[in-house]
């Protein structure tokens, strides 16, 4: 969602800030803005792409080596220049950008207006600039602390003051801020991807902390002005992680990175001598995991479908009772969370507001809360009792691809770990391990079909509606395949459990409404084949994803995509890849903005 970049140093701020915003574009936004403390101070805003702001900034060429910039994803007030950040106070001295939501902004705004403050936007953010103005008496840091103590809600902010030309103050509660420290320059951003080009020395701010940045140095305090000492850590991703490396889009690059990403996800985590997984992040809670009886998985979007997959895997490999729940619905249920309940939050970004809220609720009720997260140091990673990282590498494309397949791989490992401490045999454990080790090679073979799948996309991309069907392990993949098509190609697609098809969707089938049927030769194959017959009988066109060498679908389907044979549990990791490619090629053929689909955001930090 919204993105923040801040710079104070010796270089001209303008290029660093605009480049940073471009690297945050993938998070989703609808307007942007930049302020630079030169002589005179400079402020520019634009609605739409960062390119519009970039053009203006390069024409106007503002000078100055301290500045803040922002990409906005509208919550309070439309995407207009007036509502775009940075926001200013009445005196025009304070410049502020904000991610998050100020829940008590209306009460604060009324009070400030009563005190004579003039507002120029409809945003909740603007109250912060006026609160800083009101609290300012020589120290920007102290004014920010005092202002934030009055605020309810979430924030990641960066603030400058015209009287402090070598200083930026940042703060966070619920919305990430990371500091980057170079020689004679300091940066801050909402996401490491905006910093990686400049420094590998970073510091993650914790909730309710304020940091003062000066060129090459930083200091951190709490909102109550208690000093905090924290060392910088070295960033593991290099700047090249953010480059396209010859691919036309990040999404395609990330689809092709999956063999390696899955390999990284299980590297060092397989124990062949005992037929079990080794997950260091769960060792501290080993006893509670052995005592667990009940597993509830919470997540959103693509991560939710990973959770649905996990339900089948945990039920197969362990004796746990498993439920998968949308994080946004979790709070409306009256679940009996006990000492032996484990709640597992799955999230690529580790910042999804609904997932965070669900895990906080589960913690409050005494459950052991685990995380499966890709972004190291993210809020979910920090707030869970224990967890496992995906190691998928940075994912820029808004539509999740390699995060999903690595989530499936690690969920399989988690189930294997818990299964082997229960009744799962060594042989069964080893057959999962062998299957997993085969996955990267299988994925490479599927990726070789990209051009063929592009031709299928050419044949089908004019369809206005699609049905995706699958059973058991393939049911979540049907949902994920349909989601991908909706997200990036803007084609209406319904993901359905194949058995449910007769209870509604079949009424829609005719020769203009194609179906993608997930039909690998697993335990559900015969039943899915019957569903394919039923669609065929209604003149529906069908693309089947099936196992290599299966000739039984014959004349029943129009097109076949083959995937290698593997353990039934692992087939979803393979079957999803042709669906990612299909959605990708449809989106490109339809002229869609693949990496930045309209209205969507990479990290959804509002509930
Ligand atoms: C957004 C993204 C999706 C993602 C979902 C959950 O909607 O566009 O790709 O699946 O959020 O995000 P998370 O980071 O929690 O996995």
Coordinates of C-alpha atoms in Angstrom, one line a residue, residues 6-578:
X6 CA 13.3 9.7 3.2
X7 CA 16.8 10.9 2.7
X8 CA 19.3 13.1 4.5
X9 CA 22.9 13.3 3.3
X10 CA 25.2 15.0 0.9
X11 CA 23.7 14.0 -2.4
X12 CA 20.9 15.7 -4.2
X13 CA 17.8 14.1 -2.6
X14 CA 15.5 14.3 -5.7
X15 CA 16.8 11.3 -7.6
X16 CA 17.2 9.1 -4.6
X17 CA 13.6 9.9 -3.5
X18 CA 12.0 9.4 -6.9
X19 CA 14.0 6.2 -7.5
X20 CA 12.9 4.9 -4.1
X21 CA 9.3 5.6 -5.0
X22 CA 9.6 3.7 -8.2
X23 CA 10.9 0.7 -6.2
X24 CA 7.9 1.0 -4.0
X25 CA 5.4 1.2 -6.9
X26 CA 4.8 -2.5 -6.7
X27 CA 3.1 -2.1 -3.3
X28 CA 0.2 -0.4 -5.1
X29 CA -0.7 3.4 -5.0
X30 CA -2.8 6.0 -6.8
X31 CA -0.9 9.2 -6.2
X32 CA 2.5 10.4 -5.0
X33 CA 4.4 13.4 -3.7
X34 CA 7.8 14.7 -2.7
X35 CA 9.2 17.5 -0.5
X36 CA 12.8 18.7 -0.5
X37 CA 14.2 21.2 2.0
X38 CA 16.2 23.4 -0.5
X39 CA 16.1 27.2 -0.8
X40 CA 13.2 27.6 -1.3
X41 CA 11.7 24.4 0.0
X42 CA 10.2 22.3 -2.8
X43 CA 6.9 20.4 -2.9
X44 CA 5.4 18.5 -5.8
X45 CA 2.5 16.0 -6.0
X46 CA 0.9 14.0 -8.9
X47 CA -2.1 11.8 -9.3
X48 CA -1.5 8.4 -11.0
X49 CA 1.9 6.9 -11.9
X50 CA 5.2 7.9 -10.2
X51 CA 6.3 8.6 -13.8
X52 CA 4.1 11.7 -13.7
X53 CA 5.8 13.0 -10.6
X54 CA 9.2 12.0 -11.9
X55 CA 8.7 14.1 -15.1
X56 CA 7.7 17.1 -13.0
X57 CA 10.6 16.8 -10.7
X58 CA 13.1 16.3 -13.5
X59 CA 11.8 19.5 -15.2
X60 CA 11.8 21.6 -12.1
X61 CA 15.1 20.1 -10.9
X62 CA 14.8 21.0 -7.2
X63 CA 18.1 21.2 -5.2
X64 CA 18.5 20.1 -1.6
X65 CA 19.9 17.1 0.2
X66 CA 17.1 16.4 2.7
X67 CA 13.7 15.2 1.6
X68 CA 10.7 12.9 2.0
X69 CA 8.5 11.2 -0.5
X70 CA 5.4 9.1 -0.6
X71 CA 3.2 6.9 -2.7
X72 CA -0.4 7.0 -1.5
X73 CA -3.2 4.3 -1.7
X74 CA -6.3 6.3 -0.9
X75 CA -8.2 5.5 2.3
X76 CA -9.5 8.9 3.6
X77 CA -10.3 11.1 0.6
X78 CA -10.0 10.5 -3.1
X79 CA -6.7 10.3 -4.9
X80 CA -6.2 14.0 -5.7
X81 CA -3.1 16.3 -5.4
X82 CA -4.6 17.9 -2.3
X83 CA -4.9 14.6 -0.6
X84 CA -1.5 13.3 -1.8
X85 CA 1.3 13.5 0.8
X86 CA 3.5 15.2 2.0
X87 CA 1.1 17.3 4.2
X88 CA 2.1 20.6 5.7
X89 CA 1.1 22.4 8.9
X90 CA -0.3 26.0 8.9
X91 CA 3.1 27.6 9.0
X92 CA 4.4 25.6 6.0
X93 CA 7.4 24.5 8.2
X94 CA 6.4 20.9 8.9
X95 CA 6.4 18.3 6.1
X96 CA 5.0 14.9 6.8
X97 CA 4.2 11.6 5.1
X98 CA 2.2 8.8 6.6
X99 CA 1.3 5.2 6.1
X100 CA -1.5 3.7 8.2
X101 CA -4.8 5.1 9.6
X102 CA -5.4 7.6 12.4
X103 CA -8.5 6.3 14.0
X104 CA -9.3 9.3 16.2
X105 CA -8.5 11.8 13.4
X106 CA -11.9 13.4 13.4
X107 CA -11.8 14.3 17.1
X108 CA -8.3 15.6 16.7
X109 CA -9.2 17.6 13.6
X110 CA -12.2 19.2 15.3
X111 CA -10.1 20.2 18.2
X112 CA -7.3 21.6 16.0
X113 CA -9.8 23.5 13.8
X114 CA -11.3 24.9 17.1
X115 CA -7.8 26.1 17.9
X116 CA -7.5 28.0 14.6
X117 CA -5.7 25.4 12.4
X118 CA -6.5 25.4 8.7
X119 CA -6.8 22.1 6.8
X120 CA -6.4 21.7 3.1
X121 CA -7.1 18.0 2.6
X122 CA -9.6 15.3 3.5
X123 CA -7.0 13.0 4.9
X124 CA -6.5 11.6 8.3
X125 CA -2.8 12.3 7.9
X126 CA -3.0 16.0 7.9
X127 CA -3.9 16.1 11.6
X128 CA -0.4 14.8 12.3
X129 CA 1.3 17.8 10.6
X130 CA -0.8 20.1 12.7
X131 CA -0.2 18.2 15.9
X132 CA 3.6 18.4 15.3
X133 CA 3.2 22.1 14.7
X134 CA 1.3 22.6 17.9
X135 CA 3.8 20.6 20.0
X136 CA 6.9 22.1 18.4
X137 CA 9.2 24.2 20.6
X138 CA 12.6 23.8 19.1
X139 CA 13.0 20.0 18.9
X140 CA 11.3 18.2 16.0
X141 CA 11.9 14.8 17.7
X142 CA 10.2 15.9 20.9
X143 CA 7.3 17.5 18.9
X144 CA 6.7 14.2 17.0
X145 CA 6.7 12.2 20.3
X146 CA 4.2 14.5 21.8
X147 CA 2.0 14.5 18.7
X148 CA 2.0 10.7 18.4
X149 CA 1.1 10.2 22.1
X150 CA -2.3 11.7 21.2
X151 CA -2.9 9.4 18.3
X152 CA -5.0 6.2 18.1
X153 CA -4.4 3.9 15.1
X154 CA -1.5 2.9 13.0
X155 CA 1.4 4.9 11.5
X156 CA 4.7 4.8 9.8
X157 CA 5.7 8.5 9.3
X158 CA 8.6 10.6 8.1
X159 CA 8.7 14.3 9.1
X160 CA 10.9 17.3 8.2
X161 CA 11.0 20.8 9.6
X162 CA 12.3 23.8 7.7
X163 CA 14.3 24.8 10.8
X164 CA 16.2 21.5 10.8
X165 CA 17.9 21.1 7.5
X166 CA 20.0 18.1 8.3
X167 CA 17.4 16.0 10.1
X168 CA 14.5 13.7 9.5
X169 CA 12.3 12.2 12.2
X170 CA 10.5 8.9 11.6
X171 CA 8.2 6.8 13.8
X172 CA 6.2 3.6 13.6
X173 CA 3.2 1.8 15.1
X174 CA 1.8 -1.0 13.1
X175 CA 3.2 0.2 9.7
X176 CA 6.8 -0.7 8.9
X177 CA 9.7 1.8 8.9
X178 CA 13.3 0.6 8.2
X179 CA 16.3 2.9 8.5
X180 CA 19.3 2.6 6.2
X181 CA 22.6 4.0 7.3
X182 CA 25.4 4.8 4.8
X183 CA 28.5 6.9 5.1
X184 CA 27.5 10.6 5.5
X185 CA 23.9 9.7 4.6
X186 CA 20.9 8.2 6.2
X187 CA 17.7 6.9 4.7
X188 CA 14.4 5.6 5.8
X189 CA 11.6 3.7 4.0
X190 CA 8.6 1.6 4.5
X191 CA 10.2 -1.3 2.7
X192 CA 13.9 -2.3 2.3
X193 CA 13.5 -2.5 -1.5
X194 CA 13.8 1.4 -1.5
X195 CA 17.1 1.3 0.4
X196 CA 18.9 -1.7 -1.0
X197 CA 20.7 0.3 -3.7
X198 CA 22.2 2.7 -1.2
X199 CA 23.2 0.6 1.8
X200 CA 23.1 -2.8 3.2
X201 CA 23.1 -1.5 6.8
X202 CA 19.6 -1.4 8.1
X203 CA 17.7 -1.0 11.3
X204 CA 14.1 -2.1 11.8
X205 CA 12.1 0.3 13.9
X206 CA 9.7 -1.3 16.5
X207 CA 6.2 -0.1 17.3
X208 CA 6.0 3.1 19.3
X209 CA 9.6 4.1 18.5
X210 CA 10.8 7.4 17.0
X211 CA 14.1 7.7 15.2
X212 CA 16.1 10.9 14.4
X213 CA 18.2 10.6 11.3
X214 CA 21.1 12.8 10.5
X215 CA 23.7 12.2 7.7
X216 CA 25.3 8.8 8.5
X217 CA 23.9 8.6 12.1
X218 CA 20.6 7.8 13.8
X219 CA 19.2 7.6 17.3
X220 CA 16.1 5.9 18.6
X221 CA 13.8 6.7 21.5
X222 CA 10.3 5.5 22.6
X223 CA 7.4 7.9 22.3
X224 CA 8.0 8.6 26.0
X225 CA 11.6 9.7 25.1
X226 CA 13.4 6.7 26.6
X227 CA 16.6 6.0 24.7
X228 CA 16.8 2.7 22.8
X229 CA 20.1 1.2 21.7
X230 CA 20.0 -0.9 18.5
X231 CA 22.8 -1.9 16.1
X232 CA 22.3 -1.9 12.4
X233 CA 22.0 -5.4 10.7
X234 CA 23.3 -6.3 7.3
X235 CA 20.7 -6.7 4.6
X236 CA 20.7 -10.1 2.9
X237 CA 19.1 -9.1 -0.4
X238 CA 21.4 -7.4 -2.9
X239 CA 20.2 -4.5 -5.1
X240 CA 20.0 -7.0 -8.1
X241 CA 17.0 -8.7 -6.4
X242 CA 15.0 -5.6 -7.5
X243 CA 16.2 -5.8 -11.2
X244 CA 14.2 -7.5 -14.0
X245 CA 17.2 -9.5 -15.2
X246 CA 16.0 -9.6 -18.8
X247 CA 12.4 -10.5 -18.1
X248 CA 9.7 -8.2 -19.3
X249 CA 7.8 -8.3 -16.0
X250 CA 8.6 -9.1 -12.4
X251 CA 5.8 -11.6 -12.3
X252 CA 7.3 -13.7 -15.1
X253 CA 10.7 -13.4 -13.5
X254 CA 9.3 -14.6 -10.2
X255 CA 7.4 -17.5 -11.9
X256 CA 10.7 -18.6 -13.4
X257 CA 12.5 -18.3 -10.1
X258 CA 10.3 -20.9 -8.5
X259 CA 12.5 -24.0 -8.9
X260 CA 15.3 -22.1 -7.1
X261 CA 13.0 -20.5 -4.6
X262 CA 11.5 -23.9 -3.6
X263 CA 14.9 -25.4 -3.4
X264 CA 16.0 -22.5 -1.0
X265 CA 12.8 -23.1 1.0
X266 CA 13.8 -26.7 1.8
X267 CA 17.6 -26.4 1.7
X268 CA 19.1 -27.5 5.0
X269 CA 15.6 -28.4 6.3
X270 CA 15.5 -32.1 5.4
X271 CA 16.7 -34.8 7.8
X272 CA 17.1 -38.0 5.7
X273 CA 18.3 -40.2 8.5
X274 CA 15.1 -39.7 10.4
X275 CA 12.7 -38.9 7.6
X276 CA 11.7 -35.6 9.1
X277 CA 12.0 -31.9 8.6
X278 CA 14.3 -29.7 10.6
X279 CA 12.8 -26.2 11.2
X280 CA 15.1 -24.3 13.5
X281 CA 12.4 -21.5 14.0
X282 CA 10.1 -24.0 15.7
X283 CA 12.5 -25.7 18.0
X284 CA 11.8 -23.4 20.9
X285 CA 8.1 -24.5 20.9
X286 CA 8.8 -28.2 20.2
X287 CA 7.0 -29.3 23.4
X288 CA 3.9 -27.3 22.7
X289 CA 3.8 -28.6 19.1
X290 CA 4.0 -32.2 20.3
X291 CA 1.1 -31.5 22.7
X292 CA -1.0 -29.7 20.1
X293 CA -4.4 -31.1 19.1
X294 CA -6.0 -28.4 17.1
X295 CA -4.5 -26.2 14.3
X296 CA -6.2 -23.1 13.0
X297 CA -4.6 -21.4 9.9
X298 CA -5.3 -17.8 9.3
X299 CA -4.4 -15.8 6.2
X300 CA -5.7 -13.7 3.2
X301 CA -5.6 -13.8 -0.6
X302 CA -3.2 -16.3 -2.1
X303 CA -1.8 -17.1 1.4
X304 CA -5.3 -18.2 2.3
X305 CA -5.3 -20.7 -0.5
X306 CA -1.9 -22.0 0.8
X307 CA -3.8 -22.4 4.1
X308 CA -6.5 -24.4 2.4
X309 CA -3.8 -26.7 0.9
X310 CA -2.3 -27.1 4.3
X311 CA -5.5 -28.3 5.8
X312 CA -5.4 -31.4 3.6
X313 CA -1.7 -31.9 4.2
X314 CA -1.9 -31.7 7.9
X315 CA -4.9 -33.9 8.0
X316 CA -3.0 -36.5 5.9
X317 CA 0.3 -36.4 7.8
X318 CA -0.8 -35.7 11.3
X319 CA -3.7 -36.4 13.7
X320 CA -4.5 -32.7 14.2
X321 CA -8.0 -31.3 13.8
X322 CA -7.4 -28.5 11.2
X323 CA -9.3 -25.5 10.3
X324 CA -8.4 -22.8 7.7
X325 CA -10.0 -19.4 8.2
X326 CA -9.9 -16.1 6.4
X327 CA -8.0 -13.8 8.7
X328 CA -10.7 -11.1 8.1
X329 CA -13.4 -13.5 9.3
X330 CA -11.5 -15.0 12.2
X331 CA -12.6 -12.4 14.7
X332 CA -16.3 -13.0 14.0
X333 CA -16.1 -16.6 15.1
X334 CA -16.3 -17.9 18.6
X335 CA -13.5 -20.3 18.5
X336 CA -12.4 -22.4 21.4
X337 CA -8.8 -21.6 21.6
X338 CA -7.0 -23.7 24.3
X339 CA -3.5 -24.4 25.5
X340 CA -3.2 -27.1 22.9
X341 CA -4.5 -24.9 20.0
X342 CA -1.9 -23.7 17.5
X343 CA -2.8 -20.8 15.3
X344 CA -0.6 -20.4 12.2
X345 CA -0.6 -17.1 10.3
X346 CA 0.6 -17.3 6.7
X347 CA 1.7 -14.1 5.0
X348 CA 4.1 -13.2 2.2
X349 CA 4.5 -9.6 3.4
X350 CA 4.1 -10.2 7.1
X351 CA 2.2 -7.0 7.2
X352 CA -1.3 -7.8 6.2
X353 CA -3.5 -6.0 8.7
X354 CA -6.3 -8.7 9.0
X355 CA -3.7 -11.4 9.5
X356 CA -2.0 -9.4 12.2
X357 CA -5.3 -8.6 13.9
X358 CA -6.2 -12.3 13.9
X359 CA -2.9 -13.4 15.4
X360 CA -3.1 -10.8 18.1
X361 CA -6.6 -12.1 18.9
X362 CA -5.3 -15.7 19.1
X363 CA -2.4 -14.6 21.3
X364 CA -4.8 -12.9 23.6
X365 CA -6.8 -16.1 24.0
X366 CA -3.7 -18.1 24.9
X367 CA -3.0 -20.1 21.7
X368 CA 0.5 -20.8 20.5
X369 CA 0.8 -18.5 17.5
X370 CA 3.2 -19.4 14.6
X371 CA 4.1 -17.5 11.5
X372 CA 5.0 -18.5 8.0
X373 CA 6.3 -15.3 6.4
X374 CA 8.5 -14.3 3.6
X375 CA 9.6 -10.8 4.6
X376 CA 12.3 -11.1 7.3
X377 CA 11.7 -8.9 10.3
X378 CA 8.1 -8.0 9.3
X379 CA 5.4 -7.4 11.9
X380 CA 4.0 -10.9 11.8
X381 CA 7.4 -12.4 12.0
X382 CA 8.1 -10.4 15.1
X383 CA 4.7 -10.8 16.8
X384 CA 4.4 -14.6 16.6
X385 CA 5.8 -16.9 19.3
X386 CA 7.8 -18.8 16.7
X387 CA 7.9 -19.4 13.0
X388 CA 9.5 -20.2 9.7
X389 CA 10.6 -18.0 6.8
X390 CA 9.8 -18.9 3.2
X391 CA 13.2 -17.8 1.8
X392 CA 11.4 -17.1 -1.5
X393 CA 13.5 -13.9 -2.0
X394 CA 11.9 -10.5 -2.6
X395 CA 8.7 -10.7 -4.5
X396 CA 7.8 -7.6 -6.4
X397 CA 4.9 -8.6 -8.7
X398 CA 1.7 -7.8 -6.9
X399 CA 0.2 -11.2 -7.7
X400 CA 1.9 -13.7 -5.5
X401 CA 3.7 -16.6 -7.3
X402 CA 7.0 -17.8 -5.8
X403 CA 5.8 -17.0 -2.3
X404 CA 2.8 -19.3 -2.9
X405 CA 4.9 -22.3 -4.0
X406 CA 7.4 -21.8 -1.2
X407 CA 4.5 -21.6 1.3
X408 CA 3.2 -24.9 0.0
X409 CA 6.7 -26.5 0.3
X410 CA 7.2 -25.2 3.9
X411 CA 3.7 -26.1 5.0
X412 CA 4.5 -29.7 3.8
X413 CA 7.6 -29.6 5.9
X414 CA 5.7 -28.3 9.0
X415 CA 3.2 -31.1 8.6
X416 CA 6.0 -33.6 8.2
X417 CA 7.7 -32.4 11.3
X418 CA 4.5 -32.6 13.4
X419 CA 3.5 -35.9 11.7
X420 CA 6.8 -37.6 12.5
X421 CA 6.4 -36.7 16.2
X422 CA 3.0 -38.5 16.1
X423 CA 2.2 -41.6 14.1
X424 CA 3.7 -41.0 10.7
X425 CA 6.2 -43.7 9.7
X426 CA 9.7 -43.2 8.5
X427 CA 8.8 -44.6 5.1
X428 CA 5.9 -42.2 4.7
X429 CA 8.1 -39.3 5.8
X430 CA 10.8 -40.2 3.3
X431 CA 8.4 -40.5 0.5
X432 CA 7.4 -36.9 1.1
X433 CA 11.0 -35.8 1.3
X434 CA 11.9 -37.6 -2.0
X435 CA 8.9 -36.0 -3.6
X436 CA 9.9 -32.5 -2.4
X437 CA 13.5 -33.0 -3.7
X438 CA 12.1 -33.8 -7.1
X439 CA 9.9 -30.6 -7.2
X440 CA 12.5 -28.1 -8.5
X441 CA 13.3 -30.4 -11.5
X442 CA 9.6 -30.9 -12.2
X443 CA 9.0 -27.2 -12.1
X444 CA 11.8 -26.6 -14.6
X445 CA 10.1 -29.0 -17.0
X446 CA 6.8 -27.2 -16.6
X447 CA 8.4 -23.8 -17.2
X448 CA 9.7 -25.1 -20.6
X449 CA 6.0 -25.1 -21.6
X450 CA 5.7 -21.3 -21.2
X451 CA 5.5 -20.7 -25.0
X452 CA 2.9 -23.4 -25.4
X453 CA 0.8 -21.9 -22.6
X454 CA 1.1 -18.5 -24.3
X455 CA -0.4 -20.0 -27.4
X456 CA -3.3 -21.4 -25.3
X457 CA -3.7 -17.9 -23.8
X458 CA -4.0 -16.5 -27.4
X459 CA -6.7 -19.1 -28.1
X460 CA -8.7 -18.4 -24.9
X461 CA -8.0 -14.8 -23.7
X462 CA -11.0 -13.3 -25.3
X463 CA -13.3 -15.3 -23.1
X464 CA -15.1 -13.1 -20.5
X465 CA -15.6 -15.8 -17.9
X466 CA -13.7 -18.9 -16.8
X467 CA -14.4 -21.8 -14.4
X468 CA -11.6 -23.5 -12.6
X469 CA -12.3 -26.8 -10.9
X470 CA -10.3 -29.3 -8.8
X471 CA -10.8 -31.7 -5.9
X472 CA -9.0 -32.2 -2.6
X473 CA -5.4 -31.1 -3.1
X474 CA -6.3 -29.4 -6.4
X475 CA -9.3 -27.5 -5.0
X476 CA -7.1 -24.7 -3.5
X477 CA -5.2 -24.6 -6.8
X478 CA -8.5 -24.1 -8.7
X479 CA -9.2 -21.1 -6.4
X480 CA -5.7 -19.8 -6.8
X481 CA -5.7 -20.2 -10.6
X482 CA -9.0 -18.3 -10.8
X483 CA -7.7 -15.6 -8.5
X484 CA -4.6 -15.1 -10.7
X485 CA -6.7 -14.6 -13.8
X486 CA -9.0 -12.1 -12.0
X487 CA -6.1 -10.2 -10.4
X488 CA -3.9 -9.5 -13.4
X489 CA -6.0 -10.2 -16.6
X490 CA -9.2 -8.8 -15.2
X491 CA -11.2 -11.8 -16.5
X492 CA -14.0 -13.0 -14.3
X493 CA -13.1 -16.5 -13.1
X494 CA -14.7 -18.8 -10.6
X495 CA -12.7 -21.3 -8.6
X496 CA -14.9 -24.2 -7.5
X497 CA -14.6 -27.6 -5.8
X498 CA -15.2 -29.9 -8.8
X499 CA -18.0 -31.7 -6.9
X500 CA -19.9 -28.5 -6.3
X501 CA -20.0 -27.6 -9.9
X502 CA -23.3 -29.4 -10.4
X503 CA -24.8 -27.2 -7.7
X504 CA -24.8 -24.0 -9.6
X505 CA -21.9 -23.1 -12.0
X506 CA -22.8 -25.8 -14.5
X507 CA -25.8 -23.6 -15.4
X508 CA -23.3 -21.1 -16.8
X509 CA -21.5 -23.5 -19.1
X510 CA -21.7 -23.1 -22.8
X511 CA -19.1 -22.8 -25.5
X512 CA -18.2 -19.3 -24.6
X513 CA -17.4 -20.2 -20.9
X514 CA -14.2 -22.3 -20.8
X515 CA -13.2 -24.5 -17.9
X516 CA -9.7 -25.2 -16.5
X517 CA -9.9 -28.6 -15.0
X518 CA -7.2 -29.8 -12.6
X519 CA -7.0 -33.5 -13.3
X520 CA -3.6 -35.0 -12.3
X521 CA -3.8 -38.8 -11.9
X522 CA -4.3 -38.8 -8.2
X523 CA -6.9 -40.3 -5.9
X524 CA -9.6 -37.9 -7.2
X525 CA -8.8 -38.3 -10.9
X526 CA -11.8 -40.5 -11.8
X527 CA -14.3 -38.1 -10.2
X528 CA -12.8 -35.1 -11.9
X529 CA -12.8 -37.0 -15.2
X530 CA -16.6 -37.4 -14.7
X531 CA -17.0 -33.7 -14.0
X532 CA -15.1 -33.0 -17.3
X533 CA -17.6 -35.3 -19.1
X534 CA -20.5 -33.3 -17.6
X535 CA -19.0 -30.1 -18.9
X536 CA -18.3 -31.6 -22.3
X537 CA -21.9 -32.7 -22.5
X538 CA -22.9 -29.0 -22.3
X539 CA -20.4 -28.0 -25.0
X540 CA -18.0 -26.3 -22.6
X541 CA -14.5 -25.9 -23.8
X542 CA -11.9 -27.5 -21.5
X543 CA -8.2 -27.0 -20.7
X544 CA -7.1 -29.9 -18.6
X545 CA -4.0 -30.0 -16.4
X546 CA -3.1 -33.6 -16.1
X547 CA -0.2 -36.0 -15.5
X548 CA 2.5 -36.6 -18.1
X549 CA 1.5 -39.4 -20.5
X550 CA -2.2 -39.5 -19.5
X551 CA -4.0 -40.2 -22.7
X552 CA -7.3 -41.1 -21.2
X553 CA -8.8 -37.6 -21.5
X554 CA -8.6 -38.0 -25.3
X555 CA -11.4 -36.2 -27.1
X556 CA -13.0 -35.0 -23.9
X557 CA -10.9 -31.9 -23.6
X558 CA -9.8 -29.2 -26.0
X559 CA -6.3 -28.7 -24.7
X560 CA -4.0 -30.5 -22.3
X561 CA -1.2 -29.2 -20.1
X562 CA 1.0 -31.9 -18.7
X563 CA 2.8 -31.9 -15.4
X564 CA 5.2 -34.5 -14.1
X565 CA 4.2 -37.3 -11.7
X566 CA 5.0 -36.7 -8.1
X567 CA 3.7 -37.5 -4.6
X568 CA 0.0 -36.5 -4.5
X569 CA 0.6 -34.0 -1.7
X570 CA 3.1 -32.2 -3.8
X571 CA 1.2 -32.1 -7.1
X572 CA -0.4 -28.7 -6.2
X573 CA 3.1 -27.1 -6.3
X574 CA 3.4 -28.2 -9.9
X575 CA -0.2 -27.7 -11.1
X576 CA -0.3 -24.1 -10.0
X577 CA 2.6 -23.0 -12.3
X578 CA 0.8 -23.5 -15.6

